PDB file of C-alpha atoms in Angstrom:
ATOM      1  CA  UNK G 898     -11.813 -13.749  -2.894  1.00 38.00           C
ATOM      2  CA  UNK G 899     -10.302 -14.142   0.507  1.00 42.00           C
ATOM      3  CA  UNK G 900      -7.061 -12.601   1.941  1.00 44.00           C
ATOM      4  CA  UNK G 901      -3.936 -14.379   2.021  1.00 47.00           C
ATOM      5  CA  UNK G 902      -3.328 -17.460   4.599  1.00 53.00           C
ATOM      6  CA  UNK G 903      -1.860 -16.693   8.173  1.00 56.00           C
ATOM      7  CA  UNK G 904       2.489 -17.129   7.858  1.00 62.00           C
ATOM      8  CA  UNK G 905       4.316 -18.640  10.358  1.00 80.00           C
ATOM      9  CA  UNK G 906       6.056 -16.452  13.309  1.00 82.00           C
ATOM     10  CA  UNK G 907       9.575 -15.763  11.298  1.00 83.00           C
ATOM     11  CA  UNK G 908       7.598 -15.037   7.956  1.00 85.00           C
ATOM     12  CA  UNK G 909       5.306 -12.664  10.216  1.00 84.00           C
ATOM     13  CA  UNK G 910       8.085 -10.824  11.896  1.00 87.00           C
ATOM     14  CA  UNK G 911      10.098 -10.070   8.707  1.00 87.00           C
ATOM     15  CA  UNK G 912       6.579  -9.307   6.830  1.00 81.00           C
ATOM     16  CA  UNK G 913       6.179  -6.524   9.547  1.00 81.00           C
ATOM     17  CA  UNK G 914       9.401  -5.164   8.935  1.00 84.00           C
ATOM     18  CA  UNK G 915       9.119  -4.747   5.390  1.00 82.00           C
ATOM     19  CA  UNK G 916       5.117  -3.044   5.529  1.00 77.00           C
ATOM     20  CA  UNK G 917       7.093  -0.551   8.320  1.00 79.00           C
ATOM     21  CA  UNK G 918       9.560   2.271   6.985  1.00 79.00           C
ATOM     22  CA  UNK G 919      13.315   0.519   6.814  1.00 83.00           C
ATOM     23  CA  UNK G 920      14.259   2.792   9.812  1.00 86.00           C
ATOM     24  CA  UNK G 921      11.596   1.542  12.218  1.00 88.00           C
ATOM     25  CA  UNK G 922      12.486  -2.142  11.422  1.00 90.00           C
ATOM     26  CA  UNK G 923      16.214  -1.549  12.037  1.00 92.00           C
ATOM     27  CA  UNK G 924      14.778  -0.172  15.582  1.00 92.00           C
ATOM     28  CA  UNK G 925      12.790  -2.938  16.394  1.00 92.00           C
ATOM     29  CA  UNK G 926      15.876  -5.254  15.759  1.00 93.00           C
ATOM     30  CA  UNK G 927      17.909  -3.013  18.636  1.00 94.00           C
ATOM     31  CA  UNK G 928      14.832  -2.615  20.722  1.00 95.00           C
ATOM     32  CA  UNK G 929      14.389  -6.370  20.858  1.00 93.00           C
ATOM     33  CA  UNK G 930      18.347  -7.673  21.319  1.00 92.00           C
ATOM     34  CA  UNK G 931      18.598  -4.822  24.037  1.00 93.00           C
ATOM     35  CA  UNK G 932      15.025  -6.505  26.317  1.00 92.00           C
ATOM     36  CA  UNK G 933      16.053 -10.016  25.251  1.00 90.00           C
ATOM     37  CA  UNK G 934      19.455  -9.764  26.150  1.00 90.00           C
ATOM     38  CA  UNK G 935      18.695  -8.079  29.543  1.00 88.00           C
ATOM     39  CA  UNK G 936      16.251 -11.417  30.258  1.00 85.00           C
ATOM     40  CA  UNK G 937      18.805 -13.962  29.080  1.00 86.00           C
ATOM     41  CA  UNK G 938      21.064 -12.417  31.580  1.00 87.00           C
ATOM     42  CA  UNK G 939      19.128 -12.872  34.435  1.00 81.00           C
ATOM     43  CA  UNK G 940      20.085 -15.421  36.747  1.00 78.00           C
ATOM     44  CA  UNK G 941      18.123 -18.958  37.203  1.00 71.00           C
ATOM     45  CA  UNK G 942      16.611 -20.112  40.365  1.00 65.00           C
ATOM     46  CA  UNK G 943      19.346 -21.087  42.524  1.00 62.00           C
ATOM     47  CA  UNK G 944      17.417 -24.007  44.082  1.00 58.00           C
ATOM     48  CA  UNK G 945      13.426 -25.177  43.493  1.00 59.00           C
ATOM     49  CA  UNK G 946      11.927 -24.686  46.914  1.00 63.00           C
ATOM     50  CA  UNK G 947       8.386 -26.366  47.598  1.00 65.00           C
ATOM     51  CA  UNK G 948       5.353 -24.636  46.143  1.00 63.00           C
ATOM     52  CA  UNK G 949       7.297 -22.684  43.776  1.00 68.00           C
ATOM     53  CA  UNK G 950       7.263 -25.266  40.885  1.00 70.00           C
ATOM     54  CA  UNK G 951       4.623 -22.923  38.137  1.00 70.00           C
ATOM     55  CA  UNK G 952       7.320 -20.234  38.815  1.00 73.00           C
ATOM     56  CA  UNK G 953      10.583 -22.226  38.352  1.00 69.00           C
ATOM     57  CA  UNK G 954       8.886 -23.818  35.253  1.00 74.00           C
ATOM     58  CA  UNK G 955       7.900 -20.172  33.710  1.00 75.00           C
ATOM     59  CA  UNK G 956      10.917 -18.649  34.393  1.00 78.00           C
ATOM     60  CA  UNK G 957      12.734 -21.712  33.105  1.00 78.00           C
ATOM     61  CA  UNK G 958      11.444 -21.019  29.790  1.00 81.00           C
ATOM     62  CA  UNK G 959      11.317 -17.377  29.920  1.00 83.00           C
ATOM     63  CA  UNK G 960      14.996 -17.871  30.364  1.00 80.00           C
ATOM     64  CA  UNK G 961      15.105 -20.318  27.165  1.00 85.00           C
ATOM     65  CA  UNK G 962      13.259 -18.228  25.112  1.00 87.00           C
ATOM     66  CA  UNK G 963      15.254 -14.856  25.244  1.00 86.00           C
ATOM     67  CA  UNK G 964      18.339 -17.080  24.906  1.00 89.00           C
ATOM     68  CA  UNK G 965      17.626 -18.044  21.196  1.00 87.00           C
ATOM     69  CA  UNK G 966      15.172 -15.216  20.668  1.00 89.00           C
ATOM     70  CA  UNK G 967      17.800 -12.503  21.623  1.00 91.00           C
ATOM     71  CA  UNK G 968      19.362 -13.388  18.618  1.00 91.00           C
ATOM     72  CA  UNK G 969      16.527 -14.261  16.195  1.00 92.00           C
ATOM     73  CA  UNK G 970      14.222 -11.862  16.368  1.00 92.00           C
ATOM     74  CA  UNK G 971      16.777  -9.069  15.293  1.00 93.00           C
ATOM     75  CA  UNK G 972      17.733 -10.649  12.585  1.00 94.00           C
ATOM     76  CA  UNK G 973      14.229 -11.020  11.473  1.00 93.00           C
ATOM     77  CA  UNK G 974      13.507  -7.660  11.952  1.00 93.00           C
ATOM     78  CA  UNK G 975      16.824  -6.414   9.968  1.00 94.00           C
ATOM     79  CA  UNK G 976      16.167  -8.746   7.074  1.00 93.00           C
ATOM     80  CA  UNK G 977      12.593  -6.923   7.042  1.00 91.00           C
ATOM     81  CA  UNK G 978      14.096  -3.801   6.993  1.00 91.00           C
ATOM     82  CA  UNK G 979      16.450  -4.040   4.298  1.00 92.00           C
ATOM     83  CA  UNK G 980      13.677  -5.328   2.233  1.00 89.00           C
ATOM     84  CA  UNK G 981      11.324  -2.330   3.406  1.00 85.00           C
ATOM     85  CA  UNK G 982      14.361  -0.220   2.309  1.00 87.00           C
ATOM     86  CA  UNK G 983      14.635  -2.282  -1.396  1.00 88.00           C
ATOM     87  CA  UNK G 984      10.843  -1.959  -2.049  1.00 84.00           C
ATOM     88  CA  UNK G 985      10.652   1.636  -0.874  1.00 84.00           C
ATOM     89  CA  UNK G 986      13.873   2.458  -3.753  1.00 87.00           C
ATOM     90  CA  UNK G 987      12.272   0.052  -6.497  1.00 89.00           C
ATOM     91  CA  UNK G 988       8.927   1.943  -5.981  1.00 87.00           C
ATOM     92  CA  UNK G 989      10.194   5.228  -6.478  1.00 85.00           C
ATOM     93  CA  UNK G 990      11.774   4.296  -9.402  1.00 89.00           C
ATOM     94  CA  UNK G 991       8.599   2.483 -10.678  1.00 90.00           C
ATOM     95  CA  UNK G 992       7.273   5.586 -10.276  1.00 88.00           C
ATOM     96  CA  UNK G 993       9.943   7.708 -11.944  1.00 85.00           C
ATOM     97  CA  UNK G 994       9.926   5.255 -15.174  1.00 86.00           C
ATOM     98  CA  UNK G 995       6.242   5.642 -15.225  1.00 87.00           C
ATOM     99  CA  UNK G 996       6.803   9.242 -15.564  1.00 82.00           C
ATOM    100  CA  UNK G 997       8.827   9.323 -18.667  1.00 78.00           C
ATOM    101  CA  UNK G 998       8.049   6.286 -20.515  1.00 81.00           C
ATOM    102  CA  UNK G 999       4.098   5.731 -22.439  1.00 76.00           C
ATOM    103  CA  UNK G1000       4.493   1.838 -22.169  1.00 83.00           C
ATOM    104  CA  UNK G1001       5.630   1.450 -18.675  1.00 87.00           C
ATOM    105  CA  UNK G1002       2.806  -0.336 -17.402  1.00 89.00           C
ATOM    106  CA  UNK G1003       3.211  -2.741 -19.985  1.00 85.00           C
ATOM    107  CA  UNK G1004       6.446  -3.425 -19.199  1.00 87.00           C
ATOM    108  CA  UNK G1005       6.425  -4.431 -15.745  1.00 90.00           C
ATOM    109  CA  UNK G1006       5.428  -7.616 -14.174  1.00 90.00           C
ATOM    110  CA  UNK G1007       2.523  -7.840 -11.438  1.00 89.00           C
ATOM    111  CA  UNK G1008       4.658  -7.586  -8.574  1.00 89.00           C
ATOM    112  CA  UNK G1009       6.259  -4.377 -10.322  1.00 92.00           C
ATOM    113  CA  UNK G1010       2.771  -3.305 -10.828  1.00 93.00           C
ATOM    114  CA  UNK G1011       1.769  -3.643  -7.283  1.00 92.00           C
ATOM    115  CA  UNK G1012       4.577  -1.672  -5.963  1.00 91.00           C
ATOM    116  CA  UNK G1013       3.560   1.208  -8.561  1.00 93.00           C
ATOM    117  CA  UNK G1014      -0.134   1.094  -7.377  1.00 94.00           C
ATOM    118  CA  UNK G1015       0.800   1.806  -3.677  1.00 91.00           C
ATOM    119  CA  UNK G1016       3.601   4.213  -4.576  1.00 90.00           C
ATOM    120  CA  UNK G1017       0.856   6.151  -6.440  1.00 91.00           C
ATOM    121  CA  UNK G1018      -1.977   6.015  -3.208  1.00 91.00           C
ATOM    122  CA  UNK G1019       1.701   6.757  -1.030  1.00 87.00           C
ATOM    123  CA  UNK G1020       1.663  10.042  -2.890  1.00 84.00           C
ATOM    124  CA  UNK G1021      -2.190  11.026  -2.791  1.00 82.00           C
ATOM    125  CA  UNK G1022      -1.624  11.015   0.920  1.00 81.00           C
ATOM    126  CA  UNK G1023      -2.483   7.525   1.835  1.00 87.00           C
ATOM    127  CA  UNK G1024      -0.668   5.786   4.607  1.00 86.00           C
ATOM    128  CA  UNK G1025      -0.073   2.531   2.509  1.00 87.00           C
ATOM    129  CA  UNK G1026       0.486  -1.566   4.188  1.00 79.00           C
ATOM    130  CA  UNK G1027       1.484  -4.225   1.017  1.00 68.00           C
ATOM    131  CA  UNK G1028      -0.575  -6.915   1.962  1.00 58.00           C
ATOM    132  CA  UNK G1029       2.249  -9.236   0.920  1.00 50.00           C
ATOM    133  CA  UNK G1030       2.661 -10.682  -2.437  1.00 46.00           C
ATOM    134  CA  UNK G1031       1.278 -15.051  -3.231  1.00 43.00           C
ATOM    135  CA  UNK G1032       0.631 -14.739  -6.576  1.00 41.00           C
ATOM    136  CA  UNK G1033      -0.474 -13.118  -9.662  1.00 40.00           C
ATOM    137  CA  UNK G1034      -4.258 -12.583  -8.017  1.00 40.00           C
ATOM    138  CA  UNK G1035      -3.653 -13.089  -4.250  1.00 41.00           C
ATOM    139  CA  UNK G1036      -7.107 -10.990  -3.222  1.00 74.00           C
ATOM    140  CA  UNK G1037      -6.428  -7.684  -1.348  1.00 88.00           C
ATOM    141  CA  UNK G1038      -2.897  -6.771  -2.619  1.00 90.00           C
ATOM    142  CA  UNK G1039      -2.909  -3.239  -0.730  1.00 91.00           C
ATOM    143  CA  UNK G1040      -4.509  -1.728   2.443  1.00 91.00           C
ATOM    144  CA  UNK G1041      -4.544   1.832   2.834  1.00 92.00           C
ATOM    145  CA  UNK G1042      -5.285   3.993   5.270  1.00 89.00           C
ATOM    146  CA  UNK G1043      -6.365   7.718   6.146  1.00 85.00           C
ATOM    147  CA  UNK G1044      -5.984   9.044   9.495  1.00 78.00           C
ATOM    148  CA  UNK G1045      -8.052  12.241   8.794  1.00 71.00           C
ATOM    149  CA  UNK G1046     -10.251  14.435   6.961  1.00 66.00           C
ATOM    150  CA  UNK G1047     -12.934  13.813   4.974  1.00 71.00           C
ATOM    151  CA  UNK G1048     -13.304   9.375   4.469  1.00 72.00           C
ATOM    152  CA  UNK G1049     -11.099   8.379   7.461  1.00 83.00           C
ATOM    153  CA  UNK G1050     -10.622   4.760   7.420  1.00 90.00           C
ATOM    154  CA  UNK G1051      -9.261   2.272   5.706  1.00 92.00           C
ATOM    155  CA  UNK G1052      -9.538   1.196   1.996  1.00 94.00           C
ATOM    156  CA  UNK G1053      -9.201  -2.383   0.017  1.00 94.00           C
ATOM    157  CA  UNK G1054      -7.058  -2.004  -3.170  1.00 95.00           C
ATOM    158  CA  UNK G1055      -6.760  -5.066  -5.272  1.00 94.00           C
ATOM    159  CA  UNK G1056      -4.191  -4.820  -8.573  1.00 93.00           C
ATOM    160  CA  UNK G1057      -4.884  -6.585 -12.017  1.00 92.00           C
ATOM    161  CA  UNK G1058      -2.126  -6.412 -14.209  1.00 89.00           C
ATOM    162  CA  UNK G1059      -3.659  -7.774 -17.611  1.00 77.00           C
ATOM    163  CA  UNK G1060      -2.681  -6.739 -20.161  1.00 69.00           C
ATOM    164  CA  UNK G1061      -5.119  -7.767 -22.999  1.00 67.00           C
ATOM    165  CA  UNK G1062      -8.235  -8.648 -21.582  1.00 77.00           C
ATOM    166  CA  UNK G1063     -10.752  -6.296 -19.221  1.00 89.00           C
ATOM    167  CA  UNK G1064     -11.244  -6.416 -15.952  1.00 93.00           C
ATOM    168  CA  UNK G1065     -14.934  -7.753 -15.545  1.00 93.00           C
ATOM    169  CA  UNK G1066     -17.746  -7.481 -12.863  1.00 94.00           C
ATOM    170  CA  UNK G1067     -16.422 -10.376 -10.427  1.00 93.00           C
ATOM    171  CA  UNK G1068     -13.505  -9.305  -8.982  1.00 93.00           C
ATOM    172  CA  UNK G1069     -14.997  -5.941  -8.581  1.00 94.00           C
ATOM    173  CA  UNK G1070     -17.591  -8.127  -6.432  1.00 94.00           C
ATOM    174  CA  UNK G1071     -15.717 -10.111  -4.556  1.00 93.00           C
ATOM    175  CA  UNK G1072     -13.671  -7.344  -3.603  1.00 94.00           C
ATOM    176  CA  UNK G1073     -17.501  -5.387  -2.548  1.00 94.00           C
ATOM    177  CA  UNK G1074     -17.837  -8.583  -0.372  1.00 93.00           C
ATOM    178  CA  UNK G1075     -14.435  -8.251   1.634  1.00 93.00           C
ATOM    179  CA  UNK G1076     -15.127  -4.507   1.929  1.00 93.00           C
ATOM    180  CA  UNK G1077     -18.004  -5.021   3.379  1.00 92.00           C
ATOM    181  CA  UNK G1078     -17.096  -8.370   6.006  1.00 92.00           C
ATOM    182  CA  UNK G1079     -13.709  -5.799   6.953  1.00 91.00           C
ATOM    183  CA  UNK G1080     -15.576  -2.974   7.570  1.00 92.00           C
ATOM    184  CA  UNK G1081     -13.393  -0.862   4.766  1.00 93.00           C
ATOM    185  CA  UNK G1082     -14.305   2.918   4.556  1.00 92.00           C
ATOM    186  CA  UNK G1083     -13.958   2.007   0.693  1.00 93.00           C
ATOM    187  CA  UNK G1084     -12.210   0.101  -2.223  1.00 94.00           C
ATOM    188  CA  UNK G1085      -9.938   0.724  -5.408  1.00 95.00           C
ATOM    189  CA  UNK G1086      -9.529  -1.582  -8.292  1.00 95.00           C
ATOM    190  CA  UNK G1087      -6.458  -0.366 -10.259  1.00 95.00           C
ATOM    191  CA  UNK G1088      -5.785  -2.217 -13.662  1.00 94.00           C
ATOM    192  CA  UNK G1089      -3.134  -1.802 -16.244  1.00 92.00           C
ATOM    193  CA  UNK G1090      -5.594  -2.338 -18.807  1.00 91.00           C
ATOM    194  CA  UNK G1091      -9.482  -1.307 -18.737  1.00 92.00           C
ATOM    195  CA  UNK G1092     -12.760  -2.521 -17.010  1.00 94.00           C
ATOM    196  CA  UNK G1093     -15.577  -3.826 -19.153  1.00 94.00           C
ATOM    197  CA  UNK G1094     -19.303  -1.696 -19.191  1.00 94.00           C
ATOM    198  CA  UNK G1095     -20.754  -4.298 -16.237  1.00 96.00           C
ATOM    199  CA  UNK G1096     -18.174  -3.722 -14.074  1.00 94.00           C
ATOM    200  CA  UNK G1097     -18.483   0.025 -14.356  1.00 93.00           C
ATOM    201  CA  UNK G1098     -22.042  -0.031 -13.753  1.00 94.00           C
ATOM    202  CA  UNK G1099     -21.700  -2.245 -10.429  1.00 95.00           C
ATOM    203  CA  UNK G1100     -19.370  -0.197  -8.788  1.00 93.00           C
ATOM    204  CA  UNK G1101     -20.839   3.197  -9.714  1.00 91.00           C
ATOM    205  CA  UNK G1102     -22.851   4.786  -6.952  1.00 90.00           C
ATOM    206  CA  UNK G1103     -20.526   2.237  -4.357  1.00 92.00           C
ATOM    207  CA  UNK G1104     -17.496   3.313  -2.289  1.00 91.00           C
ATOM    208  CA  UNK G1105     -15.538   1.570  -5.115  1.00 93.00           C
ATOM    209  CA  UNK G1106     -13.366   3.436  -7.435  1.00 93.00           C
ATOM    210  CA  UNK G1107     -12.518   1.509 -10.518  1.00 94.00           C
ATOM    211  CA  UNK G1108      -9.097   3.233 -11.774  1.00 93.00           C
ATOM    212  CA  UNK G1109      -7.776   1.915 -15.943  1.00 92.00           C
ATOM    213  CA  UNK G1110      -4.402   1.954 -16.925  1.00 91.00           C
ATOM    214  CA  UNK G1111      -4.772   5.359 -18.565  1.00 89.00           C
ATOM    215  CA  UNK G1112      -6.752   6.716 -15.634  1.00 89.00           C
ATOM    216  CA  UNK G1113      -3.445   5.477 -13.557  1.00 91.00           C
ATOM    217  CA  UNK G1114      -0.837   7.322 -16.185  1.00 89.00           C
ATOM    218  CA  UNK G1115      -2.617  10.256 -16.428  1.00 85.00           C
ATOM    219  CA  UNK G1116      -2.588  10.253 -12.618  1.00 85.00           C
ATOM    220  CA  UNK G1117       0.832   9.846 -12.442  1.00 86.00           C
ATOM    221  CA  UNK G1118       2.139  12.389 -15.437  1.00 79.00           C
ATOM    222  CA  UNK G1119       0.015  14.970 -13.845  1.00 74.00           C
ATOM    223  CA  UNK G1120       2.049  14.646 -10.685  1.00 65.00           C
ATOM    224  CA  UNK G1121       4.939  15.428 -12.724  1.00 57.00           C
ATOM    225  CA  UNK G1122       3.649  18.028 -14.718  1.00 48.00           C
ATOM    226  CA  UNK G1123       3.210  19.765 -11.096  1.00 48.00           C
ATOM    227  CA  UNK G1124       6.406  20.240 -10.359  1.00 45.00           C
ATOM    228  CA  UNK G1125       9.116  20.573 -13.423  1.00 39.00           C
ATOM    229  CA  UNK G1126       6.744  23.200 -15.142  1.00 41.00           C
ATOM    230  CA  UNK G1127       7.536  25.785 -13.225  1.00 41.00           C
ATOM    231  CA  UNK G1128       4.231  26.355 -11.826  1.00 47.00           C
ATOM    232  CA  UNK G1129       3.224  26.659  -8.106  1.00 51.00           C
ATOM    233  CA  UNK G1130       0.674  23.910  -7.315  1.00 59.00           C
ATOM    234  CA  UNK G1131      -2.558  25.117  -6.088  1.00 68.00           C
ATOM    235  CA  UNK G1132      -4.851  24.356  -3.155  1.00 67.00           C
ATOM    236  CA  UNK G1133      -7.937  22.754  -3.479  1.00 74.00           C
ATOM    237  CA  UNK G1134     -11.143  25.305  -3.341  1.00 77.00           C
ATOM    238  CA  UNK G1135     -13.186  23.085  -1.972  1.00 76.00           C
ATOM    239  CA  UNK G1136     -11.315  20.683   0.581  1.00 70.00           C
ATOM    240  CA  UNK G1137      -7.671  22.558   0.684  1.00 66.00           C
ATOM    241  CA  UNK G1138      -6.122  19.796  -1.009  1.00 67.00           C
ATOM    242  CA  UNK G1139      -3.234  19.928  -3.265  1.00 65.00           C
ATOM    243  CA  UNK G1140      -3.950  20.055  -6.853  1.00 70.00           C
ATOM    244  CA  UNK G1141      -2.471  18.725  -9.546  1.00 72.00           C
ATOM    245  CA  UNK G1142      -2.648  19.556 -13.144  1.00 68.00           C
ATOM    246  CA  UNK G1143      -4.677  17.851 -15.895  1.00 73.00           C
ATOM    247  CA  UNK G1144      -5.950  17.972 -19.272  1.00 70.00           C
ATOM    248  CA  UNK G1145      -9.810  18.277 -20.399  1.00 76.00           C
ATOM    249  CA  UNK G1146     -10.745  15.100 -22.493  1.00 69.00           C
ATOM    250  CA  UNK G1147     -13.745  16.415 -24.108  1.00 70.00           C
ATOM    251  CA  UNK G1148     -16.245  19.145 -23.922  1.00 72.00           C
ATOM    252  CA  UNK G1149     -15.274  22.531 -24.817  1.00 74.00           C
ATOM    253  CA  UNK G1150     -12.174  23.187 -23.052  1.00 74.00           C
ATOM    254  CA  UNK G1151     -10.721  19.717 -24.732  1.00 73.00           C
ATOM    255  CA  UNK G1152      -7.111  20.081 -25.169  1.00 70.00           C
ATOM    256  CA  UNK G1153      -6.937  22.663 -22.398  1.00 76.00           C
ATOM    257  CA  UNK G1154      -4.976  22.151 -18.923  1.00 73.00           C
ATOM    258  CA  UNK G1155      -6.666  22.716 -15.486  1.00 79.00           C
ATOM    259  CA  UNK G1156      -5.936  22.069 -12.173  1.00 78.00           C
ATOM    260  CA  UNK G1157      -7.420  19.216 -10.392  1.00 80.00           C
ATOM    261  CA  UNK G1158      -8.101  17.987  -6.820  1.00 79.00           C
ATOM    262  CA  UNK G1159      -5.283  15.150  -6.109  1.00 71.00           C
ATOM    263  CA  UNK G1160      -8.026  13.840  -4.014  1.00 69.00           C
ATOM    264  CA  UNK G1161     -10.574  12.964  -6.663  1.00 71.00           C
ATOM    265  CA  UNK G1162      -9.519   9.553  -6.578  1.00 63.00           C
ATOM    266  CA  UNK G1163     -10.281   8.795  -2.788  1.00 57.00           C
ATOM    267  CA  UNK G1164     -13.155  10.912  -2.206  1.00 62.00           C
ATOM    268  CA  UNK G1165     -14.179  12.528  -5.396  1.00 68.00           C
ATOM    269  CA  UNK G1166     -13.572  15.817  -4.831  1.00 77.00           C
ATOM    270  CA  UNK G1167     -14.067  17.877  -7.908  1.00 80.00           C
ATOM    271  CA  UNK G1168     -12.753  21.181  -6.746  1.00 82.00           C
ATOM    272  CA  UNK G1169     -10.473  22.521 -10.075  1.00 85.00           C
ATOM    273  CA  UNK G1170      -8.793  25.875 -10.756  1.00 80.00           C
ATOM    274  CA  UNK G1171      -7.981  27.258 -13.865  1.00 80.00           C
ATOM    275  CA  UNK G1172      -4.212  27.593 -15.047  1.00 71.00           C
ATOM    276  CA  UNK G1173      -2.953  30.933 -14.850  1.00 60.00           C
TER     277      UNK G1173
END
């Protein structure tokens, strides 16, 4: 698996814009007319004088380039922006749909899907860059990154949206491998279906957290059951965390609601209260 090929300069500007918040890639569009503009209105070189040819030649195309550039760049940066600004609505209501309907995952396509995934790290506390979208498997689809606490660092997420069949033991691999040549703190694999017995085995024990389509809803409806229940989230007992609440899947206390770390996806934390 390798990350996504190197775009040119206008694709890289814009692509900036839109992994920045919409209101920091409207300022980099003033920012860079205002310092362009002031350099395109500088005057030329009145005459070349001996000697001073490297400097008549540089400022030359200094000159040339804050001509054109006064006007490109912004643009480039406000087209960025405004898509920053469309992704950033689309996700929240992604996230919103995912809330109230069983079969939204289903119903979205893989660049819908993506969007969810880093909507959902976005609000576990994860500063979150889209890696850019090239296709239906373009390799690392999400970086994240945590600026403190416990597993500062960043983290490799890579998004299969299949429907039907599991997720196997290679991509969980290959992703392993550009963990590892990146120097990632970790790794997520989020599916909207389910991982087979291999690949669970491979990354157990591994700073690689395989997260299923029902791992991902649960996730997600416990976020909302936070909030609209009336009840006052908790912190964490153990890392000071908020919780969130969840539902016991077996054991004893199946059925029952509890509250969970919202960190237990990142770094595992088990802390849980009871529900009052």
């Amino acid at each position: 698996m390798q990350l996504r090929e190197k775009p040119g300069l206008p694709s890289a500007l814009i692509g900036l814009a839109v992994r920045l918040p919409w209101w920091l890639g409207l300022a980099l569009a003033v920012i860079s007319y205002a310092g362009l503009h002031h350099l395109a209105q500088k005057p030329m070189p009145a005459a070349l004088q001996p000697g001073q040819m490297g400097s008549f030649l540089l400022s030359a195309a200094t000159h040339g380039l804050a001509l054109a550039g006064q006007y490109l760049l912004p643009v480039f940066f406000a087209v960025g922006a405004l898509v920053s600004a469309f992704r950033r609505g689309k996700a929240v209501r992604l996230y919103s749909a995912a809330t109230t309907r069983a079969d939204a995952l289903g119903r979205m396509s893989w660049q819908e899907f993506e969007i969810l995934v880093g909507e959902y790290f976005r609000r576990q506390g994860f500063g979150v860059l889209d890696n850019g979208g090239g296709g239906a498997d373009g390799g690392v689809d999400v970086v994240l990154h945590k600026t403190s606490g416990k597993g500062k660092g960043s983290y490799l997420v890579q998004c299969k949206h299949w429907r039907a069949l599991r997720v196997g033991v290679q991509p969980v691999r290959e992703l392993y491998g550009v963990m590892a040549a990146h120097g990632a703190a970790g790794g997520f694999v989020v599916t909207s279906g389910d991982f087979t017995e291999e690949a669970v085995r491979f990354a157990d024990g591994l700073a690689l957290t395989l997260i299923n389509g029902k791992t991902l809803m649960r996730d997600i409806q416990a976020h909302k059951a936070s909030g609209p229940a009336g009840l006052s989230a908790p912190d964490c007992p153990l890392c000071g965390a908020a919780m969130v609440l969840r539902q016991a899947r077996s054991g004893a206390t199946a059925g029952k609601q509890f509250w969970g770390c919202s960190r237990y996806a990142q770094d595992r934390c088990r802390g849980t209260r009871e529900v009052d």
